PDB file of C-alpha atoms in Angstrom:
ATOM      1  CA  MET N   1     -45.142-127.592 -86.318  1.00  0.00           C
ATOM      2  CA  GLY N   2     -47.284-129.176 -83.106  1.00  0.00           C
ATOM      3  CA  ASP N   3     -48.525-131.527 -81.436  1.00  0.00           C
ATOM      4  CA  ALA N   4     -52.112-132.875 -82.352  1.00  0.00           C
ATOM      5  CA  ALA N   5     -55.081-131.516 -81.980  1.00  0.00           C
ATOM      6  CA  ILE N   6     -56.612-131.964 -77.948  1.00  0.00           C
ATOM      7  CA  THR N   7     -60.342-132.282 -77.342  1.00  0.00           C
ATOM      8  CA  PHE N   8     -61.196-130.177 -74.759  1.00  0.00           C
ATOM      9  CA  PHE N   9     -64.773-130.469 -74.973  1.00  0.00           C
ATOM     10  CA  GLU N  10     -66.600-132.778 -77.479  1.00  0.00           C
ATOM     11  CA  ASN N  11     -66.450-130.381 -79.536  1.00  0.00           C
ATOM     12  CA  ILE N  12     -64.048-128.010 -78.991  1.00  0.00           C
ATOM     13  CA  ARG N  13     -60.495-128.769 -80.290  1.00  0.00           C
ATOM     14  CA  VAL N  14     -57.112-127.006 -79.622  1.00  0.00           C
ATOM     15  CA  ARG N  15     -54.638-127.211 -82.311  1.00  0.00           C
ATOM     16  CA  THR N  16     -51.120-126.223 -82.705  1.00  0.00           C
ATOM     17  CA  ASP N  17     -50.136-126.432 -86.122  1.00  0.00           C
ATOM     18  CA  LEU N  18     -50.512-123.558 -88.224  1.00  0.00           C
ATOM     19  CA  ARG N  19     -52.045-123.503 -91.033  1.00  0.00           C
ATOM     20  CA  PRO N  20     -52.488-121.072 -94.392  1.00  0.00           C
ATOM     21  CA  GLY N  21     -55.456-118.405 -92.894  1.00  0.00           C
ATOM     22  CA  ASP N  22     -54.671-119.322 -89.222  1.00  0.00           C
ATOM     23  CA  LEU N  23     -53.148-115.651 -88.632  1.00  0.00           C
ATOM     24  CA  GLY N  24     -55.108-114.002 -90.453  1.00  0.00           C
ATOM     25  CA  HIS N  25     -58.677-115.328 -89.007  1.00  0.00           C
ATOM     26  CA  ILE N  26     -56.529-114.466 -85.172  1.00  0.00           C
ATOM     27  CA  LEU N  27     -56.046-110.908 -86.657  1.00  0.00           C
ATOM     28  CA  THR N  28     -59.766-110.646 -87.922  1.00  0.00           C
ATOM     29  CA  GLN N  29     -61.039-112.238 -84.829  1.00  0.00           C
ATOM     30  CA  HIS N  30     -59.586-109.397 -82.367  1.00  0.00           C
ATOM     31  CA  GLY N  31     -60.584-107.090 -84.744  1.00  0.00           C
ATOM     32  CA  LEU N  32     -64.692-107.548 -84.354  1.00  0.00           C
ATOM     33  CA  LEU N  33     -64.104-108.674 -80.650  1.00  0.00           C
ATOM     34  CA  TYR N  34     -62.149-105.739 -79.595  1.00  0.00           C
ATOM     35  CA  ALA N  35     -64.843-103.498 -81.479  1.00  0.00           C
ATOM     36  CA  GLN N  36     -67.687-105.059 -80.306  1.00  0.00           C
ATOM     37  CA  GLU N  37     -66.506-105.400 -77.137  1.00  0.00           C
ATOM     38  CA  CYS N  38     -64.496-102.249 -75.944  1.00  0.00           C
ATOM     39  CA  ASP N  39     -65.605 -99.910 -78.784  1.00  0.00           C
ATOM     40  CA  TYR N  40     -61.274-100.068 -80.227  1.00  0.00           C
ATOM     41  CA  ASP N  41     -61.353 -99.126 -83.380  1.00  0.00           C
ATOM     42  CA  HIS N  42     -59.801 -99.751 -86.726  1.00  0.00           C
ATOM     43  CA  THR N  43     -55.545 -98.987 -85.232  1.00  0.00           C
ATOM     44  CA  PHE N  44     -55.860-101.546 -82.596  1.00  0.00           C
ATOM     45  CA  GLU N  45     -56.412-104.183 -85.869  1.00  0.00           C
ATOM     46  CA  GLY N  46     -53.316-102.781 -87.128  1.00  0.00           C
ATOM     47  CA  TYR N  47     -51.298-102.986 -83.941  1.00  0.00           C
ATOM     48  CA  VAL N  48     -52.113-106.710 -83.437  1.00  0.00           C
ATOM     49  CA  ALA N  49     -51.691-106.911 -87.241  1.00  0.00           C
ATOM     50  CA  GLU N  50     -47.908-105.483 -86.327  1.00  0.00           C
ATOM     51  CA  THR N  51     -47.072-108.122 -83.887  1.00  0.00           C
ATOM     52  CA  MET N  52     -48.417-111.051 -86.359  1.00  0.00           C
ATOM     53  CA  MET N  53     -46.324-109.443 -89.101  1.00  0.00           C
ATOM     54  CA  HIS N  54     -43.048-110.050 -86.719  1.00  0.00           C
ATOM     55  CA  PHE N  55     -43.662-113.330 -85.477  1.00  0.00           C
ATOM     56  CA  ALA N  56     -44.902-114.273 -89.311  1.00  0.00           C
ATOM     57  CA  HIS N  57     -41.431-113.032 -90.466  1.00  0.00           C
ATOM     58  CA  SER N  58     -39.178-114.689 -87.729  1.00  0.00           C
ATOM     59  CA  PHE N  59     -41.630-117.877 -86.464  1.00  0.00           C
ATOM     60  CA  ASP N  60     -39.455-120.135 -84.343  1.00  0.00           C
ATOM     61  CA  PRO N  61     -41.049-123.627 -84.576  1.00  0.00           C
ATOM     62  CA  VAL N  62     -39.074-124.925 -81.603  1.00  0.00           C
ATOM     63  CA  ARG N  63     -39.584-122.231 -79.120  1.00  0.00           C
ATOM     64  CA  GLU N  64     -42.708-120.385 -80.264  1.00  0.00           C
ATOM     65  CA  ARG N  65     -46.281-121.611 -80.504  1.00  0.00           C
ATOM     66  CA  VAL N  66     -50.010-120.584 -81.155  1.00  0.00           C
ATOM     67  CA  TRP N  67     -52.837-122.644 -79.749  1.00  0.00           C
ATOM     68  CA  ILE N  68     -55.926-122.412 -82.615  1.00  0.00           C
ATOM     69  CA  VAL N  69     -58.941-123.047 -80.507  1.00  0.00           C
ATOM     70  CA  GLU N  70     -61.645-124.438 -82.810  1.00  0.00           C
ATOM     71  CA  ALA N  71     -65.663-124.917 -81.379  1.00  0.00           C
ATOM     72  CA  ASN N  72     -67.167-127.233 -84.512  1.00  0.00           C
ATOM     73  CA  GLU N  73     -64.405-126.343 -87.023  1.00  0.00           C
ATOM     74  CA  THR N  74     -65.105-122.903 -86.574  1.00  0.00           C
ATOM     75  CA  MET N  75     -61.944-120.695 -84.888  1.00  0.00           C
ATOM     76  CA  VAL N  76     -63.436-119.290 -81.496  1.00  0.00           C
ATOM     77  CA  GLY N  77     -60.038-118.297 -79.880  1.00  0.00           C
ATOM     78  CA  SER N  78     -56.080-118.099 -79.699  1.00  0.00           C
ATOM     79  CA  ILE N  79     -52.791-117.829 -77.734  1.00  0.00           C
ATOM     80  CA  GLY N  80     -49.725-117.986 -78.613  1.00  0.00           C
ATOM     81  CA  ILE N  81     -45.819-117.984 -76.659  1.00  0.00           C
ATOM     82  CA  VAL N  82     -43.394-115.595 -78.832  1.00  0.00           C
ATOM     83  CA  GLY N  83     -39.903-114.966 -78.289  1.00  0.00           C
ATOM     84  CA  GLN N  84     -38.841-112.246 -77.033  1.00  0.00           C
ATOM     85  CA  SER N  85     -34.971-112.978 -76.172  1.00  0.00           C
ATOM     86  CA  ALA N  86     -33.183-116.303 -75.317  1.00  0.00           C
ATOM     87  CA  VAL N  87     -34.668-116.225 -71.846  1.00  0.00           C
ATOM     88  CA  GLN N  88     -37.887-113.773 -71.985  1.00  0.00           C
ATOM     89  CA  ALA N  89     -41.090-114.678 -73.900  1.00  0.00           C
ATOM     90  CA  ARG N  90     -43.855-112.793 -74.524  1.00  0.00           C
ATOM     91  CA  LEU N  91     -47.957-114.026 -74.263  1.00  0.00           C
ATOM     92  CA  ARG N  92     -49.317-113.098 -77.410  1.00  0.00           C
ATOM     93  CA  TRP N  93     -53.289-113.365 -78.554  1.00  0.00           C
ATOM     94  CA  PHE N  94     -55.124-114.584 -75.645  1.00  0.00           C
ATOM     95  CA  LEU N  95     -58.778-114.398 -76.992  1.00  0.00           C
ATOM     96  CA  LEU N  96     -61.695-116.461 -76.447  1.00  0.00           C
ATOM     97  CA  ASP N  97     -64.882-116.164 -78.639  1.00  0.00           C
ATOM     98  CA  PRO N  98     -67.967-115.278 -75.665  1.00  0.00           C
ATOM     99  CA  SER N  99     -69.573-118.930 -76.764  1.00  0.00           C
ATOM    100  CA  VAL N 100     -66.430-120.761 -75.283  1.00  0.00           C
ATOM    101  CA  ARG N 101     -65.921-118.567 -71.892  1.00  0.00           C
ATOM    102  CA  GLY N 102     -66.552-119.603 -68.266  1.00  0.00           C
ATOM    103  CA  ILE N 103     -66.032-123.106 -68.834  1.00  0.00           C
ATOM    104  CA  GLY N 104     -62.381-123.257 -67.659  1.00  0.00           C
ATOM    105  CA  LEU N 105     -60.756-122.794 -70.975  1.00  0.00           C
ATOM    106  CA  GLY N 106     -58.724-119.725 -70.710  1.00  0.00           C
ATOM    107  CA  LYS N 107     -57.445-120.976 -67.681  1.00  0.00           C
ATOM    108  CA  TRP N 108     -56.662-124.084 -69.712  1.00  0.00           C
ATOM    109  CA  LEU N 109     -54.669-121.893 -72.408  1.00  0.00           C
ATOM    110  CA  MET N 110     -52.619-119.934 -70.048  1.00  0.00           C
ATOM    111  CA  THR N 111     -51.124-123.325 -68.115  1.00  0.00           C
ATOM    112  CA  GLN N 112     -50.850-124.903 -71.747  1.00  0.00           C
ATOM    113  CA  ALA N 113     -48.621-121.646 -72.959  1.00  0.00           C
ATOM    114  CA  LEU N 114     -46.696-121.196 -69.618  1.00  0.00           C
ATOM    115  CA  ASP N 115     -46.062-124.425 -69.534  1.00  0.00           C
ATOM    116  CA  PHE N 116     -44.259-124.623 -73.295  1.00  0.00           C
ATOM    117  CA  ALA N 117     -42.732-121.173 -72.658  1.00  0.00           C
ATOM    118  CA  ARG N 118     -40.885-122.955 -68.654  1.00  0.00           C
ATOM    119  CA  MET N 119     -40.113-126.187 -70.961  1.00  0.00           C
ATOM    120  CA  HIS N 120     -38.381-124.342 -73.711  1.00  0.00           C
ATOM    121  CA  GLY N 121     -35.925-122.543 -71.445  1.00  0.00           C
ATOM    122  CA  TYR N 122     -37.687-119.145 -71.021  1.00  0.00           C
ATOM    123  CA  THR N 123     -37.139-117.799 -67.424  1.00  0.00           C
ATOM    124  CA  SER N 124     -39.455-114.812 -67.986  1.00  0.00           C
ATOM    125  CA  VAL N 125     -43.175-113.744 -69.776  1.00  0.00           C
ATOM    126  CA  LEU N 126     -44.479-110.351 -70.678  1.00  0.00           C
ATOM    127  CA  LEU N 127     -47.678-109.321 -71.434  1.00  0.00           C
ATOM    128  CA  SER N 128     -49.288-106.403 -72.558  1.00  0.00           C
ATOM    129  CA  THR N 129     -53.123-105.584 -72.133  1.00  0.00           C
ATOM    130  CA  VAL N 130     -55.921-102.545 -70.980  1.00  0.00           C
ATOM    131  CA  GLY N 131     -56.732-102.335 -67.301  1.00  0.00           C
ATOM    132  CA  GLU N 132     -60.369-102.296 -68.021  1.00  0.00           C
ATOM    133  CA  LEU N 133     -60.077-105.919 -68.877  1.00  0.00           C
ATOM    134  CA  THR N 134     -60.974-107.137 -65.377  1.00  0.00           C
ATOM    135  CA  PRO N 135     -61.730-110.441 -66.214  1.00  0.00           C
ATOM    136  CA  ALA N 136     -58.417-110.601 -67.950  1.00  0.00           C
ATOM    137  CA  VAL N 137     -56.307-108.899 -65.445  1.00  0.00           C
ATOM    138  CA  ARG N 138     -57.760-111.818 -62.913  1.00  0.00           C
ATOM    139  CA  LEU N 139     -56.548-114.301 -64.805  1.00  0.00           C
ATOM    140  CA  TYR N 140     -53.221-112.936 -65.327  1.00  0.00           C
ATOM    141  CA  GLU N 141     -52.878-112.618 -61.779  1.00  0.00           C
ATOM    142  CA  SER N 142     -54.499-115.798 -60.886  1.00  0.00           C
ATOM    143  CA  ALA N 143     -51.148-117.022 -62.375  1.00  0.00           C
ATOM    144  CA  GLY N 144     -48.658-115.279 -61.243  1.00  0.00           C
ATOM    145  CA  PHE N 145     -48.346-112.147 -63.319  1.00  0.00           C
ATOM    146  CA  ALA N 146     -47.281-109.304 -61.328  1.00  0.00           C
ATOM    147  CA  LEU N 147     -48.156-105.695 -62.489  1.00  0.00           C
ATOM    148  CA  VAL N 148     -44.466-104.033 -63.762  1.00  0.00           C
ATOM    149  CA  SER N 149     -46.027-100.325 -64.938  1.00  0.00           C
ATOM    150  CA  GLU N 150     -49.027 -99.063 -66.176  1.00  0.00           C
ATOM    151  CA  GLN N 151     -50.491 -95.820 -67.538  1.00  0.00           C
ATOM    152  CA  LYS N 152     -53.415 -93.795 -69.061  1.00  0.00           C
ATOM    153  CA  ILE N 153     -52.981 -92.930 -72.442  1.00  0.00           C
ATOM    154  CA  LYS N 154     -55.244 -92.634 -75.424  1.00  0.00           C
ATOM    155  CA  MET N 155     -55.297 -95.427 -77.972  1.00  0.00           C
ATOM    156  CA  TRP N 156     -57.101 -97.493 -79.942  1.00  0.00           C
ATOM    157  CA  GLY N 157     -59.924 -94.381 -80.055  1.00  0.00           C
ATOM    158  CA  GLN N 158     -60.632 -95.239 -76.592  1.00  0.00           C
ATOM    159  CA  GLU N 159     -59.048 -93.908 -73.018  1.00  0.00           C
ATOM    160  CA  ILE N 160     -57.131 -96.658 -71.487  1.00  0.00           C
ATOM    161  CA  THR N 161     -54.912 -98.272 -68.989  1.00  0.00           C
ATOM    162  CA  GLU N 162     -52.133-100.027 -70.383  1.00  0.00           C
ATOM    163  CA  GLN N 163     -50.317-102.007 -68.204  1.00  0.00           C
ATOM    164  CA  PHE N 164     -47.364-104.298 -68.383  1.00  0.00           C
ATOM    165  CA  TYR N 165     -47.396-107.456 -66.999  1.00  0.00           C
ATOM    166  CA  GLU N 166     -44.483-110.160 -65.644  1.00  0.00           C
ATOM    167  CA  LEU N 167     -43.923-114.244 -64.986  1.00  0.00           C
ATOM    168  CA  ARG N 168     -40.590-114.846 -63.193  1.00  0.00           C
ATOM    169  CA  TRP N 169     -39.799-118.297 -62.198  1.00  0.00           C
TER     170      TRP N 169
END
């Protein structure tokens, strides 16, 4: 399915070919990292698992893609573009391990994902996030995403500000 791996730095590779175990590893990374950094409980992992199950069952390799980030052959991040409709995509599973943050990789991944969405006929991209994740929110806004709605709710064992963003072109 995808392009050859791209070397970002000498020890960081980004690939787009989905392999057995990749989705499970992305799920595990989300569960562990968000528990550590945000104190989210097991229900967050269930939420991510639900989105992955739907993706795995309906995956369209022509119009959908997951980028897998590996450092020294260990998965350390991901981002995905998933079709929402014929003209709308959803940005999913954007995560970077702290060991690879701060080097421009997040911005580069965002650019790759949005360029892919544009090239494959989507006219907008949606994403949901949590307002308390300030660095992520800044990255989304710098990429052109606009806040569509937000609400304070109790979810994943925390009081959070659930936010929905959209980017149109």
